[in-house]
CSV table of C-alpha atoms in Angstrom, one decimal:
chain,number,residue,atom,x,y,z
A,1,MET,CA,-129.8,24.1,10.9
A,2,ILE,CA,-128.3,23.5,14.3
A,3,ASN,CA,-127.0,27.1,14.5
A,4,ILE,CA,-130.5,28.4,13.8
A,5,PHE,CA,-132.0,26.5,16.8
A,6,ARG,CA,-129.1,27.3,19.1
A,7,ALA,CA,-130.6,30.8,19.4
A,8,PHE,CA,-133.7,31.3,21.5
A,9,ASN,CA,-135.9,32.8,18.8
A,10,PRO,CA,-139.7,32.3,18.8
A,11,LEU,CA,-139.7,32.2,15.0
A,12,ASN,CA,-138.1,28.8,15.4
A,13,ILE,CA,-141.5,27.4,16.1
A,14,LEU,CA,-142.4,28.1,12.5
A,15,TRP,CA,-139.3,26.3,11.3
A,16,LEU,CA,-140.3,23.4,13.6
A,17,ALA,CA,-143.7,23.1,12.0
A,18,ILE,CA,-142.2,23.1,8.5
A,19,LEU,CA,-139.7,20.4,9.6
A,20,VAL,CA,-142.4,18.2,11.1
A,21,PHE,CA,-144.2,18.3,7.8
A,22,ILE,CA,-141.1,17.6,5.7
A,23,LEU,CA,-140.0,14.6,7.8
A,24,ARG,CA,-143.5,13.0,7.5
A,25,LEU,CA,-144.0,13.7,3.8
A,26,GLY,CA,-142.4,10.5,2.7
A,27,TYR,CA,-144.6,8.5,5.0
A,28,ILE,CA,-147.8,10.3,3.9
A,29,VAL,CA,-147.0,9.3,0.3
A,30,GLU,CA,-146.4,5.7,1.3
A,31,ALA,CA,-149.1,5.4,4.0
A,32,PRO,CA,-151.2,2.3,4.1
A,33,ASP,CA,-154.9,2.3,3.4
A,34,LYS,CA,-155.9,2.0,7.1
A,35,LEU,CA,-154.1,3.0,10.3
A,36,GLN,CA,-155.4,1.7,13.6
A,37,PHE,CA,-155.3,4.0,16.6
A,38,VAL,CA,-155.8,2.5,20.1
A,39,PHE,CA,-155.3,4.9,23.0
A,40,VAL,CA,-156.4,2.8,25.9
A,41,GLU,CA,-155.6,-0.7,27.1
A,42,PRO,CA,-158.2,-3.4,26.4
A,43,PHE,CA,-159.0,-3.6,30.1
A,44,ALA,CA,-160.1,0.1,30.0
A,45,ARG,CA,-162.2,-0.3,26.9
A,46,LEU,CA,-165.3,0.1,29.1
A,47,LEU,CA,-164.4,3.7,29.5
A,48,VAL,CA,-164.6,4.4,25.7
A,49,PRO,CA,-167.9,2.7,24.6
A,50,VAL,CA,-167.6,3.8,21.0
A,51,ALA,CA,-165.7,2.5,18.0
A,52,TYR,CA,-162.8,4.9,17.4
A,53,GLU,CA,-159.9,2.7,16.1
A,54,TYR,CA,-160.4,3.7,12.5
A,55,ALA,CA,-162.0,7.1,13.0
A,56,PHE,CA,-159.3,8.9,11.2
A,57,SER,CA,-158.0,8.4,7.6
A,58,PRO,CA,-154.2,7.7,7.3
A,59,ILE,CA,-153.5,11.3,6.4
A,60,GLU,CA,-155.6,12.7,9.2
A,61,ASN,CA,-153.9,10.2,11.6
A,62,VAL,CA,-150.4,11.4,10.7
A,63,CYS,CA,-151.3,15.1,10.7
A,64,ILE,CA,-152.9,14.9,14.2
A,65,ALA,CA,-149.8,13.0,15.4
A,66,ALA,CA,-147.7,15.7,13.9
A,67,VAL,CA,-149.6,18.4,15.8
A,68,LEU,CA,-149.2,16.5,19.0
A,69,VAL,CA,-145.4,16.1,18.4
A,70,LEU,CA,-145.1,19.8,17.8
A,71,GLY,CA,-146.9,20.6,21.0
A,72,GLN,CA,-144.8,18.1,22.9
A,73,ALA,CA,-141.6,19.6,21.4
A,74,VAL,CA,-142.5,23.1,22.6
A,75,LEU,CA,-143.4,21.8,26.1
A,76,LEU,CA,-140.1,19.9,26.3
A,77,ASN,CA,-138.2,23.0,25.2
A,78,TYR,CA,-139.9,25.0,27.9
A,79,LEU,CA,-139.0,22.4,30.5
A,80,VAL,CA,-135.4,22.3,29.6
A,81,ASN,CA,-135.0,26.0,29.5
A,82,LYS,CA,-137.0,26.5,32.8
A,83,TYR,CA,-134.5,24.2,34.7
A,84,ASN,CA,-131.5,25.5,32.7
A,85,LEU,CA,-130.4,22.0,31.8
A,86,LEU,CA,-128.3,23.2,28.9
A,87,GLY,CA,-126.9,26.2,30.6
A,88,ARG,CA,-128.4,28.5,28.0
A,89,ALA,CA,-131.8,29.3,26.5
A,90,THR,CA,-132.2,27.4,23.2
A,91,PHE,CA,-134.6,25.7,20.9
A,92,LEU,CA,-132.4,22.6,20.4
A,93,PRO,CA,-134.5,20.3,22.6
A,94,SER,CA,-137.6,20.9,20.4
A,95,LEU,CA,-135.5,20.3,17.3
A,96,MET,CA,-134.1,17.0,18.6
A,97,TYR,CA,-137.6,15.9,19.7
A,98,VAL,CA,-139.2,16.6,16.4
A,99,THR,CA,-136.3,14.8,14.6
A,100,LEU,CA,-136.3,11.7,16.8
A,101,SER,CA,-140.1,11.4,16.6
A,102,SER,CA,-139.6,10.8,12.9
A,103,LEU,CA,-137.0,8.1,13.1
A,104,PHE,CA,-139.3,5.2,12.2
A,105,PRO,CA,-142.8,5.1,10.5
A,106,PRO,CA,-144.5,3.7,13.7
A,107,PHE,CA,-143.3,6.9,15.5
A,108,MET,CA,-145.2,9.1,13.1
A,109,VAL,CA,-148.7,7.9,13.7
A,110,LEU,CA,-151.2,8.3,16.6
A,111,SER,CA,-150.4,5.8,19.3
A,112,ALA,CA,-150.8,5.3,23.1
A,113,PRO,CA,-147.0,5.8,23.7
A,114,LEU,CA,-147.1,9.1,21.8
A,115,ILE,CA,-150.0,10.3,24.0
A,116,CYS,CA,-148.1,9.1,27.1
A,117,ASN,CA,-145.2,11.5,26.2
A,118,PHE,CA,-147.4,14.3,27.4
A,119,LEU,CA,-147.6,12.6,30.8
A,120,ILE,CA,-143.8,12.0,30.9
A,121,ILE,CA,-143.2,15.7,30.3
A,122,TRP,CA,-145.8,16.5,33.0
A,123,MET,CA,-144.0,14.1,35.4
A,124,LEU,CA,-140.6,15.7,34.7
A,125,PHE,CA,-141.9,19.1,35.6
A,126,LYS,CA,-142.9,17.7,39.0
A,127,LEU,CA,-139.9,15.4,39.4
A,128,PHE,CA,-137.4,18.3,38.8
A,129,SER,CA,-139.3,20.4,41.4
A,130,PHE,CA,-138.2,17.9,44.1
A,131,TYR,CA,-134.8,19.5,44.3
A,132,LYS,CA,-135.9,22.8,45.8
A,133,GLY,CA,-139.3,21.8,47.2
A,134,GLU,CA,-139.7,21.8,50.9
A,135,ASP,CA,-142.4,19.1,50.9
A,136,ALA,CA,-142.7,16.5,48.1
A,137,LYS,CA,-145.6,14.5,49.5
A,138,SER,CA,-148.3,16.2,47.4
A,139,ALA,CA,-146.1,16.2,44.3
A,140,ALA,CA,-145.4,12.4,44.8
A,141,TYR,CA,-149.1,11.8,45.2
A,142,ASP,CA,-149.9,13.6,42.0
A,143,LEU,CA,-147.1,11.7,40.2
A,144,GLY,CA,-148.6,8.4,41.4
A,145,MET,CA,-151.9,9.4,39.9
A,146,ILE,CA,-150.3,10.5,36.6
A,147,THR,CA,-148.5,7.1,36.4
A,148,ALA,CA,-151.8,5.3,37.0
A,149,LEU,CA,-153.4,7.3,34.2
A,150,GLY,CA,-150.6,6.4,31.9
A,151,SER,CA,-151.0,2.7,32.8
A,152,ILE,CA,-154.6,2.8,31.7
A,153,ILE,CA,-153.6,4.3,28.4
A,154,TYR,CA,-150.5,2.1,27.9
A,155,LEU,CA,-149.7,-0.6,30.5
A,156,PRO,CA,-145.9,-0.6,30.2
A,157,TYR,CA,-146.1,3.0,31.5
A,158,VAL,CA,-146.4,1.5,34.9
A,159,TYR,CA,-142.6,1.1,35.0
A,160,LEU,CA,-142.4,4.9,35.1
A,161,PHE,CA,-143.6,4.7,38.7
A,162,LEU,CA,-140.1,3.7,39.6
A,163,ALA,CA,-138.9,7.1,38.3
A,164,ILE,CA,-140.8,8.7,41.3
A,165,TRP,CA,-138.7,6.7,43.8
A,166,ILE,CA,-135.5,7.2,41.8
A,167,ALA,CA,-136.1,10.9,41.8
A,168,LEU,CA,-136.7,10.9,45.6
A,169,ILE,CA,-133.4,9.1,46.0
A,170,ILE,CA,-131.5,11.5,43.8
A,171,PHE,CA,-133.1,14.8,44.9
A,172,ARG,CA,-134.2,14.4,48.5
A,173,PRO,CA,-133.2,12.8,51.8
A,174,PHE,CA,-135.2,9.7,52.7
A,175,ASN,CA,-138.7,10.4,54.0
A,176,TRP,CA,-141.1,7.3,54.1
A,177,ARG,CA,-144.1,9.5,53.8
A,178,GLU,CA,-143.0,10.8,50.4
A,179,TRP,CA,-142.4,7.3,49.2
A,180,ILE,CA,-145.8,6.1,50.4
A,181,SER,CA,-147.6,9.2,48.8
A,182,GLY,CA,-146.7,8.0,45.3
A,183,VAL,CA,-148.2,4.6,46.0
A,184,LEU,CA,-151.3,6.1,47.5
A,185,GLY,CA,-151.7,8.3,44.4
A,186,TYR,CA,-151.4,5.3,42.1
A,187,PHE,CA,-153.9,3.1,43.9
A,188,THR,CA,-156.4,6.0,44.3
A,189,VAL,CA,-156.9,5.9,40.5
A,190,PHE,CA,-157.2,2.2,40.4
A,191,PHE,CA,-159.5,2.1,43.4
A,192,PHE,CA,-162.1,4.1,41.5
A,193,PHE,CA,-161.3,2.1,38.4
A,194,GLY,CA,-162.0,-1.1,40.4
A,195,VAL,CA,-165.3,0.4,41.6
A,196,TYR,CA,-166.2,1.1,38.0
A,197,TYR,CA,-165.5,-2.6,37.1
A,198,TYR,CA,-167.6,-3.7,40.0
A,199,LEU,CA,-170.6,-1.6,39.0
A,200,ASN,CA,-170.3,-3.2,35.5
A,201,ASN,CA,-170.0,-6.8,36.9
A,202,ARG,CA,-166.5,-7.1,35.5
A,203,LEU,CA,-164.6,-7.4,38.8
A,204,GLY,CA,-163.1,-10.7,37.7
A,205,SER,CA,-161.4,-9.1,34.7
A,206,PHE,CA,-160.0,-6.3,37.0
A,207,TYR,CA,-157.7,-8.8,38.7
A,208,ASN,CA,-156.1,-9.7,35.4
A,209,ILE,CA,-155.0,-6.2,34.5
A,210,TRP,CA,-151.4,-6.7,35.8
A,211,ALA,CA,-150.9,-10.2,34.4
A,212,PRO,CA,-148.7,-9.1,31.5
A,213,LEU,CA,-146.2,-7.8,34.1
A,214,GLY,CA,-145.3,-11.4,34.8
A,215,SER,CA,-144.2,-12.0,31.2
A,216,LYS,CA,-140.7,-13.3,30.7
A,217,PHE,CA,-138.1,-11.0,29.1
A,218,PRO,CA,-137.7,-12.1,25.5
A,219,ASN,CA,-134.4,-13.8,24.5
A,220,SER,CA,-134.4,-12.3,21.1
A,221,ILE,CA,-136.3,-9.9,18.9
A,222,SER,CA,-136.8,-10.3,15.1
A,223,ILE,CA,-136.0,-7.0,13.4
A,224,ASN,CA,-134.9,-5.9,9.9
A,225,ASN,CA,-131.4,-4.6,10.5
A,226,TYR,CA,-131.3,-2.5,7.4
A,227,ASN,CA,-134.1,-0.2,8.6
A,228,TYR,CA,-132.2,0.4,11.8
A,229,LEU,CA,-129.2,2.0,10.0
A,230,VAL,CA,-131.0,5.3,10.6
A,231,LEU,CA,-129.9,5.0,14.3
A,232,ILE,CA,-126.2,5.2,13.4
A,233,PRO,CA,-126.1,9.1,13.5
A,234,VAL,CA,-128.2,9.0,16.7
A,235,ILE,CA,-125.8,6.6,18.4
A,236,ILE,CA,-122.8,8.7,17.3
A,237,ALA,CA,-124.4,11.8,18.8
A,238,LEU,CA,-125.2,10.0,22.0
A,239,ILE,CA,-121.6,8.8,22.4
A,240,LEU,CA,-120.4,12.4,21.8
A,241,PHE,CA,-122.9,13.6,24.4
A,242,VAL,CA,-121.4,11.3,27.0
A,243,PHE,CA,-117.9,12.7,26.4
A,244,THR,CA,-119.2,16.3,26.3
A,245,PHE,CA,-121.2,15.9,29.5
A,246,GLN,CA,-118.3,14.2,31.2
A,247,GLN,CA,-116.1,17.2,30.4
A,248,ASN,CA,-118.6,19.7,31.8
A,249,TYR,CA,-119.9,17.5,34.7
A,250,TYR,CA,-118.2,19.3,37.6
A,251,LYS,CA,-118.8,22.7,35.9
A,252,SER,CA,-122.6,22.2,36.0
A,253,TYR,CA,-124.9,23.0,38.8
A,254,VAL,CA,-125.8,20.1,41.2
A,255,GLN,CA,-129.4,20.3,40.1
A,256,VAL,CA,-128.4,19.9,36.4
A,257,ARG,CA,-126.2,16.8,37.2
A,258,LYS,CA,-129.0,15.2,39.2
A,259,SER,CA,-131.6,16.0,36.5
A,260,PHE,CA,-129.5,14.2,33.8
A,261,GLN,CA,-129.1,11.2,36.1
A,262,LEU,CA,-132.9,11.1,36.4
A,263,LEU,CA,-133.3,11.4,32.6
A,264,LEU,CA,-131.0,8.5,32.1
A,265,PHE,CA,-133.2,6.3,34.4
A,266,VAL,CA,-136.3,7.5,32.6
A,267,PHE,CA,-134.7,6.5,29.3
A,268,LEU,CA,-133.8,3.0,30.6
A,269,LEU,CA,-137.2,2.4,32.2
A,270,GLY,CA,-139.0,3.4,29.0
A,271,GLY,CA,-136.8,1.1,27.0
A,272,VAL,CA,-136.8,-2.1,29.0
A,273,SER,CA,-140.6,-2.1,29.6
A,274,PHE,CA,-141.4,-3.1,26.0
A,275,TYR,CA,-141.7,-6.8,26.9
A,276,VAL,CA,-144.9,-6.2,28.9
A,277,LYS,CA,-146.8,-6.0,25.6
A,278,GLY,CA,-147.5,-9.5,24.1
A,279,ARG,CA,-146.7,-8.3,20.6
A,280,PHE,CA,-143.6,-6.2,20.1
A,281,ASN,CA,-144.3,-2.9,18.4
A,282,LEU,CA,-141.6,-0.4,17.6
A,283,ASN,CA,-143.8,2.6,18.6
A,284,HIS,CA,-143.2,1.6,22.2
A,285,PHE,CA,-139.8,3.3,22.1
A,286,VAL,CA,-141.5,6.7,21.6
A,287,LEU,CA,-141.3,6.7,25.4
A,288,CYS,CA,-137.5,7.0,25.1
A,289,ILE,CA,-137.5,10.0,22.8
A,290,ILE,CA,-137.8,12.7,25.5
A,291,PRO,CA,-134.6,12.0,27.5
A,292,ALA,CA,-132.8,11.1,24.2
A,293,ALA,CA,-133.8,14.5,22.8
A,294,VAL,CA,-132.3,16.3,25.8
A,295,PHE,CA,-129.1,14.3,25.6
A,296,LEU,CA,-128.7,15.1,21.9
A,297,SER,CA,-129.5,18.8,22.4
A,298,TYR,CA,-126.8,19.0,25.1
A,299,TYR,CA,-124.2,17.7,22.7
A,300,PHE,CA,-125.3,20.0,19.9
A,301,ALA,CA,-125.4,23.0,22.3
A,302,TYR,CA,-121.7,22.6,23.2
A,303,ALA,CA,-120.3,21.1,19.9
A,304,SER,CA,-117.6,23.4,18.6
A,305,ARG,CA,-116.8,22.1,15.1
A,306,LYS,CA,-119.6,23.5,12.9
A,307,TRP,CA,-118.8,21.4,9.8
A,308,PHE,CA,-119.0,18.2,11.9
A,309,TYR,CA,-122.2,18.7,13.9
A,310,GLU,CA,-124.0,20.3,11.0
A,311,SER,CA,-123.0,17.4,8.8
A,312,LEU,CA,-124.0,14.8,11.4
A,313,TYR,CA,-127.5,16.3,11.8
A,314,LEU,CA,-127.9,16.6,8.0
A,315,LEU,CA,-126.9,12.9,7.7
A,316,LEU,CA,-129.6,12.1,10.3
A,317,LEU,CA,-132.3,14.0,8.3
A,318,ILE,CA,-131.3,12.4,5.0
A,319,SER,CA,-131.3,8.9,6.6
A,320,ILE,CA,-134.8,9.5,8.0
A,321,ILE,CA,-136.3,10.6,4.7
A,322,TYR,CA,-134.4,7.9,2.7
A,323,PHE,CA,-135.6,5.0,4.8
A,324,GLN,CA,-139.2,6.2,4.6
A,325,PHE,CA,-139.1,5.4,0.9
A,326,ASN,CA,-136.8,2.3,1.2
A,327,THR,CA,-138.1,-0.3,3.6
A,328,PHE,CA,-136.1,-3.2,2.1
């Protein structure tokens, strides 16, 4: 499987579509009677004045989510190849994205974090362009607006705003105008959002939008450890990525090294922002899949022992399918 996607062959899109279906087949069989889909925060419910939460049947919900995942996988693959992050053209990023997006049942359904992954990919296109761009003010302004849009869809996305400043630190010399541009872009969206609240006599509620950001970081999280055994192959591959990337670090272009530094921060920001939501939901970590997919694809692109990396990926596929039918 890995060798097939190492080659840059457009026919791999067909294999991706088949894999997306196979990895969701078990969940479709065991799907609940109803699946709720909420794609905007409660404070933005005024923007969507119709009932949509149960507009799709469970099968329709999962199938639409699968189409979105396939589209995101192709976009991510284009991004990685455009900026030559792996040093070669390949379809591995799309393969890893499709695989990681099937790790847990909450990843496989329509959700706000899944929709926000389109925004993360859009942001990465603009963030990576900082390296060779002469003027980043307009891009930073656009990025601020994208982050604001993501915050309306899913409030923890607001932490991705820090990725703009981190990218400016990594890619560019300090320019206060570029730093302020991102802030202006963010508040431009919420200015018009505030006007909309005012016109609907809800301005008092507008001030409470960011109240969850003051929540304390939880001391513990109750999880079923057995269901998380599926992460073992992923953790092994991530550890191997660290060693592989370390060996090739000084052989890579400066832009590639800086891009992976940024991806690491995006991964961390996406992960730690989960506490903003009052109720912990595993689908939040869909925000971490994009950088994780790039990390895994880097390892599999440079792995040399075929029997090992093919077995590791096969173990991951088997684990995903197995735990879909065994929830303990």
